Coordinates of C-alpha atoms and ligand atoms in Angstrom, one line a residue:
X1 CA -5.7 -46.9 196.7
X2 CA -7.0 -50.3 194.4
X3 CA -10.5 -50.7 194.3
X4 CA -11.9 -53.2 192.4
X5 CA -14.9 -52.3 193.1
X6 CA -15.2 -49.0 192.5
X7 CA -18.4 -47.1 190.7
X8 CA -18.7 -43.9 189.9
X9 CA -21.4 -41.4 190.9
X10 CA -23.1 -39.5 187.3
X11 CA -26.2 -37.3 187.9
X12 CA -29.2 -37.6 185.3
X13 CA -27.9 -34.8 183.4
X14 CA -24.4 -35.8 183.2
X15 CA -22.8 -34.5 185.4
X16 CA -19.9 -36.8 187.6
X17 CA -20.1 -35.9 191.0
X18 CA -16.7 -36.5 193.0
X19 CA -16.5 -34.0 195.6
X20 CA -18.3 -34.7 199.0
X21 CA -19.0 -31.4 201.9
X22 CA -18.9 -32.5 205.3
X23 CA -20.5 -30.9 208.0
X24 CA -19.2 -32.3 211.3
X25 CA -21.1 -29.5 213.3
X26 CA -23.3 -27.1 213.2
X27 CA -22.2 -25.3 216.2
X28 CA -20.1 -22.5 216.0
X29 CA -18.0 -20.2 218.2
X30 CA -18.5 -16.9 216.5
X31 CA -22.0 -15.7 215.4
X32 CA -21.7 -14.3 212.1
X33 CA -24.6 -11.9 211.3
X34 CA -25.1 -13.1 207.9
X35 CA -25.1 -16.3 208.5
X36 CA -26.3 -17.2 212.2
X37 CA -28.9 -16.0 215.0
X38 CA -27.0 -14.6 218.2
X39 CA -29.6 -17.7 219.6
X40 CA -28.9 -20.0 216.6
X41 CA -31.0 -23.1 216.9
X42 CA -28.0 -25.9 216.9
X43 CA -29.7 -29.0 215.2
X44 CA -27.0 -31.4 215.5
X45 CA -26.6 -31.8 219.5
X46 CA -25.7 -35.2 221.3
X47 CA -27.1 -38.6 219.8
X48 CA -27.9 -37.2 216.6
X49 CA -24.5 -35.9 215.3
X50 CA -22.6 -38.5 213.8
X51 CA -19.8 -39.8 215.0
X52 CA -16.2 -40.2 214.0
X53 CA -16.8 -43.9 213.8
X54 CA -20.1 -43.2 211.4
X55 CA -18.3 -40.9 209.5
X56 CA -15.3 -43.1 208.6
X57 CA -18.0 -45.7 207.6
X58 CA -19.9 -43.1 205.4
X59 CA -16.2 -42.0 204.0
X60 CA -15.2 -45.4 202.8
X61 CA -18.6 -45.9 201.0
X62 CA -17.7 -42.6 199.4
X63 CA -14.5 -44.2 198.0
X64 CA -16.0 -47.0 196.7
X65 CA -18.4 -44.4 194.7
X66 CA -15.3 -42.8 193.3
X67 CA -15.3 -39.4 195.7
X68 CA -12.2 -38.2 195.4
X69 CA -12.4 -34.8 196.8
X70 CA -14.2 -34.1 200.9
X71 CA -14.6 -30.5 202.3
X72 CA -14.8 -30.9 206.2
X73 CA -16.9 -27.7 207.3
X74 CA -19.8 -26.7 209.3
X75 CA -21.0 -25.3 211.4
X76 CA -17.1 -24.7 212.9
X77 CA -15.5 -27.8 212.1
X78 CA -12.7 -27.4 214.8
X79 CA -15.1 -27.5 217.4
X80 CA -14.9 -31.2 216.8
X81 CA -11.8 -32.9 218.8
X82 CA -11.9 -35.7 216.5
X83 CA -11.3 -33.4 213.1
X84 CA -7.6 -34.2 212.8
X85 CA -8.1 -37.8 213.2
X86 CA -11.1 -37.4 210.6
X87 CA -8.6 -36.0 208.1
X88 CA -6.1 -38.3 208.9
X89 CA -8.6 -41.4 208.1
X90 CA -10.2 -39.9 204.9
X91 CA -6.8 -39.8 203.3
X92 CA -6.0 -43.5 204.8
X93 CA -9.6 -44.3 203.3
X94 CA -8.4 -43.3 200.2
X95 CA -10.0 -39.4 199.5
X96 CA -7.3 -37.8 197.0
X97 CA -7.9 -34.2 198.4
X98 CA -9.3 -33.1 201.9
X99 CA -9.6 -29.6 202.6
X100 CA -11.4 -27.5 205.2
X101 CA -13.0 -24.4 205.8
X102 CA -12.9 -22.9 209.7
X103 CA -13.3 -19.4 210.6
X104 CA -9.7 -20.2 212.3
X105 CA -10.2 -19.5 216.1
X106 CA -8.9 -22.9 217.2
X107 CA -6.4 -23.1 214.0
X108 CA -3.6 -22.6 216.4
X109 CA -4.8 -26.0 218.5
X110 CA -4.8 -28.2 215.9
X111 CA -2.7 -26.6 212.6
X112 CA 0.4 -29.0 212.6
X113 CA -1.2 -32.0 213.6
X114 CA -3.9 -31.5 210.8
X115 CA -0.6 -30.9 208.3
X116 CA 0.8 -33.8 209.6
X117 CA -2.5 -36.2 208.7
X118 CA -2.3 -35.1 205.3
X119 CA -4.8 -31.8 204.6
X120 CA -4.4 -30.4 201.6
X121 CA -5.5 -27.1 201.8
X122 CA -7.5 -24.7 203.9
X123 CA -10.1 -21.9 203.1
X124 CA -10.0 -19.4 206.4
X125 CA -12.6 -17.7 206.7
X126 CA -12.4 -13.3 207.7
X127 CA -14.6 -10.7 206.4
X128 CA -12.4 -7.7 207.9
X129 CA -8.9 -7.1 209.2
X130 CA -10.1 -4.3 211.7
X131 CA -10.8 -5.9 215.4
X132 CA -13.9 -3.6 216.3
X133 CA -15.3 -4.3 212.6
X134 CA -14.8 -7.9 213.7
X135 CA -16.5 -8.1 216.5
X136 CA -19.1 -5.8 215.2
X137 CA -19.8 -8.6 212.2
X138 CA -19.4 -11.9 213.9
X139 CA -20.6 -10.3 217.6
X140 CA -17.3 -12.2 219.3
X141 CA -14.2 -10.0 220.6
X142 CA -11.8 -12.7 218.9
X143 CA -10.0 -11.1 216.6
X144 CA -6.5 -11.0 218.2
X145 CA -6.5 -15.0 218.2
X146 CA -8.1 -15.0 214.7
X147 CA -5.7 -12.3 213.1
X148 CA -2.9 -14.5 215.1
X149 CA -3.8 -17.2 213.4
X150 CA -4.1 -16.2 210.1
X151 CA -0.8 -14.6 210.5
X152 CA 0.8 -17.8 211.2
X153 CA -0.5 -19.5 208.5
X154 CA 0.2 -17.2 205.8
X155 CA 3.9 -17.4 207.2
X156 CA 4.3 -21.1 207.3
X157 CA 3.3 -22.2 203.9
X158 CA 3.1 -25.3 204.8
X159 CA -0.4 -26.0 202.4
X160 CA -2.3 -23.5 200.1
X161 CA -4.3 -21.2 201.6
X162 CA -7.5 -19.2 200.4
X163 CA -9.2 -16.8 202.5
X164 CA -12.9 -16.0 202.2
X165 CA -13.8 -12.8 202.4
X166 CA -17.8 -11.8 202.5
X167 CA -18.2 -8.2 200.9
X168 CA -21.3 -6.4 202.3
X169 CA -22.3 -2.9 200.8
X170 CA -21.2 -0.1 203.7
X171 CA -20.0 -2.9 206.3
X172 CA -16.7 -4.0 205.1
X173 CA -15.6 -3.1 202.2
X174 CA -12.9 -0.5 202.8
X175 CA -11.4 -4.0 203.9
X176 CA -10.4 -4.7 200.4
X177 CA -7.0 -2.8 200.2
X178 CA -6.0 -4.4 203.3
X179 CA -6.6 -8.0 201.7
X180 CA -5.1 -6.9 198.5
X181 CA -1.9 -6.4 200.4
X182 CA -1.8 -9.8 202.0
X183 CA -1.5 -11.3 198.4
X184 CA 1.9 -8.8 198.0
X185 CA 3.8 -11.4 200.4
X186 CA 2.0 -14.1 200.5
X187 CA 0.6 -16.8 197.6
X188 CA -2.2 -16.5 199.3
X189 CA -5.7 -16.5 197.4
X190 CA -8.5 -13.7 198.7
X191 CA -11.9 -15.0 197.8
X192 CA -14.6 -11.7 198.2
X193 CA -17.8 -13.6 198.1
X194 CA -21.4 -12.2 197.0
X195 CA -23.6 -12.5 200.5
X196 CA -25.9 -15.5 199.8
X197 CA -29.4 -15.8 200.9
X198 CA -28.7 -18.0 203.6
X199 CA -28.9 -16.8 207.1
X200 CA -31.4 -16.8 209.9
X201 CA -32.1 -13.1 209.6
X202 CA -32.0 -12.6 206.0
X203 CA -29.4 -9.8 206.2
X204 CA -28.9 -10.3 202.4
X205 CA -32.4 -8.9 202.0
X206 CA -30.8 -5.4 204.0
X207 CA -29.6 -3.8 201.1
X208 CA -26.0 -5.2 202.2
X209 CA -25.6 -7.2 198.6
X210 CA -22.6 -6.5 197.2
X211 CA -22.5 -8.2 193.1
X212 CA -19.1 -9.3 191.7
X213 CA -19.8 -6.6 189.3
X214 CA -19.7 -3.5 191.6
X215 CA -16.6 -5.7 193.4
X216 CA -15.0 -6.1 190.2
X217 CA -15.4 -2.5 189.3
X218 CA -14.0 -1.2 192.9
X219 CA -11.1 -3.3 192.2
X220 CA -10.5 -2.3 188.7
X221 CA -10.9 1.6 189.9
X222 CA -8.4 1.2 193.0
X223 CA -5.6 -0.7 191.0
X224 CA -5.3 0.3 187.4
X225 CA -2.9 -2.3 186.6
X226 CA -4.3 -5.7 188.1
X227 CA -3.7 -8.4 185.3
X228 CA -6.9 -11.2 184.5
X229 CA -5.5 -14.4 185.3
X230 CA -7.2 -17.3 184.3
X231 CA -9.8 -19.0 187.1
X232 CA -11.3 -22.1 187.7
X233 CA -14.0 -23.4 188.5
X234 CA -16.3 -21.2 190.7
X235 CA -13.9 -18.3 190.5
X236 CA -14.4 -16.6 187.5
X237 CA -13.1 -13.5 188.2
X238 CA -9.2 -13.9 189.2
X239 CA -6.7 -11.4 189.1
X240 CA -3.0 -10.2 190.3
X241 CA -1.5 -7.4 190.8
X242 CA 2.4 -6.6 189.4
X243 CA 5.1 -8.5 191.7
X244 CA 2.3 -9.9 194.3
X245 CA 2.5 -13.4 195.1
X246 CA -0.7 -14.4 195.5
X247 CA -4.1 -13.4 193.7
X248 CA -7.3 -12.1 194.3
X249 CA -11.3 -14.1 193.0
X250 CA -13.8 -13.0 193.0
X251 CA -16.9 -15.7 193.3
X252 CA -20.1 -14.6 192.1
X253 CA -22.0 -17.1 194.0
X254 CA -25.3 -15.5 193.6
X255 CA -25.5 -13.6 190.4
X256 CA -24.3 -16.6 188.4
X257 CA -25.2 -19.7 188.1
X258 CA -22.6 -22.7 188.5
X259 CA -25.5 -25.5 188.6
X260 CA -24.3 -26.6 185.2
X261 CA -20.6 -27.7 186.3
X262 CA -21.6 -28.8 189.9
X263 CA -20.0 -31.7 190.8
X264 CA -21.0 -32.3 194.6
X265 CA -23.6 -33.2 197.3
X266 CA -23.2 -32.6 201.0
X267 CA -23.8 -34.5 204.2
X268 CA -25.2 -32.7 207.0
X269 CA -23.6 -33.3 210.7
X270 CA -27.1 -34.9 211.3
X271 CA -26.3 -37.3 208.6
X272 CA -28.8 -35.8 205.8
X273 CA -27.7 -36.2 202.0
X274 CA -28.1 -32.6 200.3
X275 CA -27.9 -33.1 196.9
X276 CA -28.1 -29.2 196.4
X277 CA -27.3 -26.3 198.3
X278 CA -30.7 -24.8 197.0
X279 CA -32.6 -28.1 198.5
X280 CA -34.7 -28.0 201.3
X281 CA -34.9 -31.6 202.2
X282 CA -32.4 -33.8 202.2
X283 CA -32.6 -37.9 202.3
X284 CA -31.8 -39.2 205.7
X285 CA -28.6 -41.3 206.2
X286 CA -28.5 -41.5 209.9
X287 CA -31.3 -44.1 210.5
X288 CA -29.7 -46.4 207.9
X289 CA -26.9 -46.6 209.5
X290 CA -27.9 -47.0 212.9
X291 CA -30.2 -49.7 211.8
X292 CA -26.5 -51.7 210.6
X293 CA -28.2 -51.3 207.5
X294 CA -24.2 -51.9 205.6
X295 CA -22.0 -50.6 202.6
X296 CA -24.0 -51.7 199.9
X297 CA -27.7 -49.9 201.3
X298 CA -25.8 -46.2 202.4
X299 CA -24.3 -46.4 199.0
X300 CA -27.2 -47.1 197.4
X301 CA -28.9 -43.9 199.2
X302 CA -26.1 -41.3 198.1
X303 CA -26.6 -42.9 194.5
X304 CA -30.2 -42.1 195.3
X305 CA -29.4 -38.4 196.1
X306 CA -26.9 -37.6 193.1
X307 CA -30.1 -39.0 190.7
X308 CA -32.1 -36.5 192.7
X309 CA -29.8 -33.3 191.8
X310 CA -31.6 -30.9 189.9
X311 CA -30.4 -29.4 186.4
X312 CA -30.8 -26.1 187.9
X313 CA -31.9 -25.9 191.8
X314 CA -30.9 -22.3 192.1
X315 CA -33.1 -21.4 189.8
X316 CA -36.4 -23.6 191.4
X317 CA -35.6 -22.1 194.5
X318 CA -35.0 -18.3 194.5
X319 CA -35.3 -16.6 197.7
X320 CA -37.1 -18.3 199.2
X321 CA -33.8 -20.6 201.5
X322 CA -34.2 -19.7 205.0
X323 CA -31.7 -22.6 206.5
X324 CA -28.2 -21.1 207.9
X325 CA -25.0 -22.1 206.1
X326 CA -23.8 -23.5 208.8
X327 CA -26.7 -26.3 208.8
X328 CA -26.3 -26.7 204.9
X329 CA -22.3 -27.3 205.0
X330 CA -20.9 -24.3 203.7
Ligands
SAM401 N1 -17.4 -21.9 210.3 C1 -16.6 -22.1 209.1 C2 -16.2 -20.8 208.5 O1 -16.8 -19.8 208.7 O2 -15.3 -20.8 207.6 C3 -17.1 -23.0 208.1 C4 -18.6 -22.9 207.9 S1 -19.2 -21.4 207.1 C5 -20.9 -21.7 206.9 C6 -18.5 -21.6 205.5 C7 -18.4 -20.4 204.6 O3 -19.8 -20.0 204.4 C8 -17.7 -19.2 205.3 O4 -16.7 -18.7 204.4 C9 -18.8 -18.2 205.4 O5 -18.3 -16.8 205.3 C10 -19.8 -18.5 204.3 N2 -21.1 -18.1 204.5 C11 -22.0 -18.3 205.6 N3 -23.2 -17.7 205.4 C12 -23.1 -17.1 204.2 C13 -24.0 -16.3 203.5 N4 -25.2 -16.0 203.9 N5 -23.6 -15.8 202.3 C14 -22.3 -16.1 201.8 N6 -21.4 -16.8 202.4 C15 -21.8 -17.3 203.6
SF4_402 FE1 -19.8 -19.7 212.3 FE2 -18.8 -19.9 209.9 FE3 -21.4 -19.2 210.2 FE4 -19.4 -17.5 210.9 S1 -19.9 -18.3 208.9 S2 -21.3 -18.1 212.2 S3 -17.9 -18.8 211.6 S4 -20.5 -21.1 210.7

């Protein structure tokens, strides 16, 4: 889509930022233990969510900046009975590639009509394939719908599909055969993901860590003749295996450090500008807008927030992140 107006967001060090995460919620319908409270206190509820009108607004200022790439997460972004329109407007709006992450409970309500509006591919989130281990980890008995789900997607290959998969030492990692075999059939990608210290309860601090060393090591060991394949971005470790269709990452999201590429900033469902997932405050949106405050002030905040993105905010704030991913945007 033309747009002669059209700026593009650079951070003080360089770096272009075009890729925008979206929390539309931070509720959820599962209660992962590594990443939520069984009593998780929800800080997006009634007036100060945003709405679907507010976040079309906050989208086309984002196209004017030269976004070209939105996450919709959460929180569990299906929760929201608005998210298919929401995808179906940020592509109108211009937003090359829209993608979403859900922990695919509600996939089955909303899968073909989210196809049809254009998304473009969809992370799915599982950390096991065995039900009790399931309910054990995210404390809801859902895994017949989930593993239903899943199943349909990976059949109807409709748009790419990557699943993430959070290894925790002596939880669920005899899990990792069973996703190996998923990529045999499928061109399916299965993320395992280093636990990340943010959670209510700090589980990473349990001894559960798993590093994409002793991941990469269990995978070498169980299947001699997995090939390297080349990976992008955040997934430096990618692999096959002879005659599988799809492949297998592994993201070292802890043990390295990926501030030097980042090319993102986040919105929070209760319309906060992160400009890093190590940040502990954020630069309030929601009041601007409410106030009618137009294009040309909200713009000038999310300029405000890429100038504010640290060269290295991993680094600044080690351990010490105590907010849920589901209230950062995952
Ligand atoms: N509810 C959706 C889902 O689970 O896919 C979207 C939000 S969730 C916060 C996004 C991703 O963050 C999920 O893949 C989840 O496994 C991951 N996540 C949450 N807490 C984490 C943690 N402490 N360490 C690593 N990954 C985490
Ligand atoms: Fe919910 Fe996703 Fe967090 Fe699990 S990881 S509790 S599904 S937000």
């Amino acid at each position: 889509m033309s747009n002669p107006g059209k700026s593009f967001l650079v951070d003080t060090f360089g770096r272009p930022i075009d890729y925008v995460r979206i929390a539309v919620t931070s509720r959820c319908n599962l209660r992962c233990s590594y990443c939520m409270s069984e009593v998780h206190e929800d800080h997006s509820q009634g007036d100060s969510v945003l709405s679907k009108q507010e976040l079309l607004a906050i989208i086309e200022v984002l196209v004017s900046l030269g976004i070209t790439k939105i996450r919709f997460t959460g929180g569990e972004p299906l929760l929201r009975n608005d998210i298919v329109e929401l995808v179906l407007e940020a592509k109108h709006a211009g937003i090359r590639t829209v993608t979403l992450t859900t922990n695919g409970l509600l996939l089955d309500r909303f899968f073909p009509a989210l196809v049809d509006a254009g998304l473009d591919a969809i992370n799915f989130s599982i950390d096991t394939l065995d039900r009790e281990l399931y309910h054990t980890i995210t404390r809801r008995d859902e895994y017949g719908r989930v593993r239903d789900n899943l199943d349909r997607l990976l059949e109807s290959s409709a748009i790419p599909v990557k699943l993430n998969v959070v290894l925790m030492r002596d939880i669920n990692c005899d899990d990792i055969p069973r996703f190996v075999a998923l990529t045999r059939d499928y061109a399916v990608t299965v993320r395992f993901m280093e636990l990340q210290p943010f959670d209510d309860n700090q589980i990473w601090r349990t001894g559960k860590f798993m590093g994409a060393d002793k991941i990469q090591e269990l995978l070498k060991n169980s299947y001699p003749d997995i090939q390297t394949i080349r990976g992008h971005a955040t997934q430096y470790f990618s692999y096959t295996l002879p005659g599988h269709k799809g492949s297998v990452a592994i993201i070292p999201a802890y043990t390295r450090n990926f501030c030097g590429e980042c090319n993102k900033i986040r919105l929070t469902s209760d319309g906060k500008i992160i400009s890093c997932l190590y940040e502990k405050e954020g630069l309030m949106l929601l009041p601007l807008l409410r106030s009618n405050a137009g294009r040309e002030a909200i713009a000038g905040l999310f300029r405000k927030a890429v100038m504010k993105k640290p060269v290295d905010g991993k680094h600044a704030a080690r351990d010490s992140v105590r907010t849920s991913m589901s209230e950062i945007g995952g």
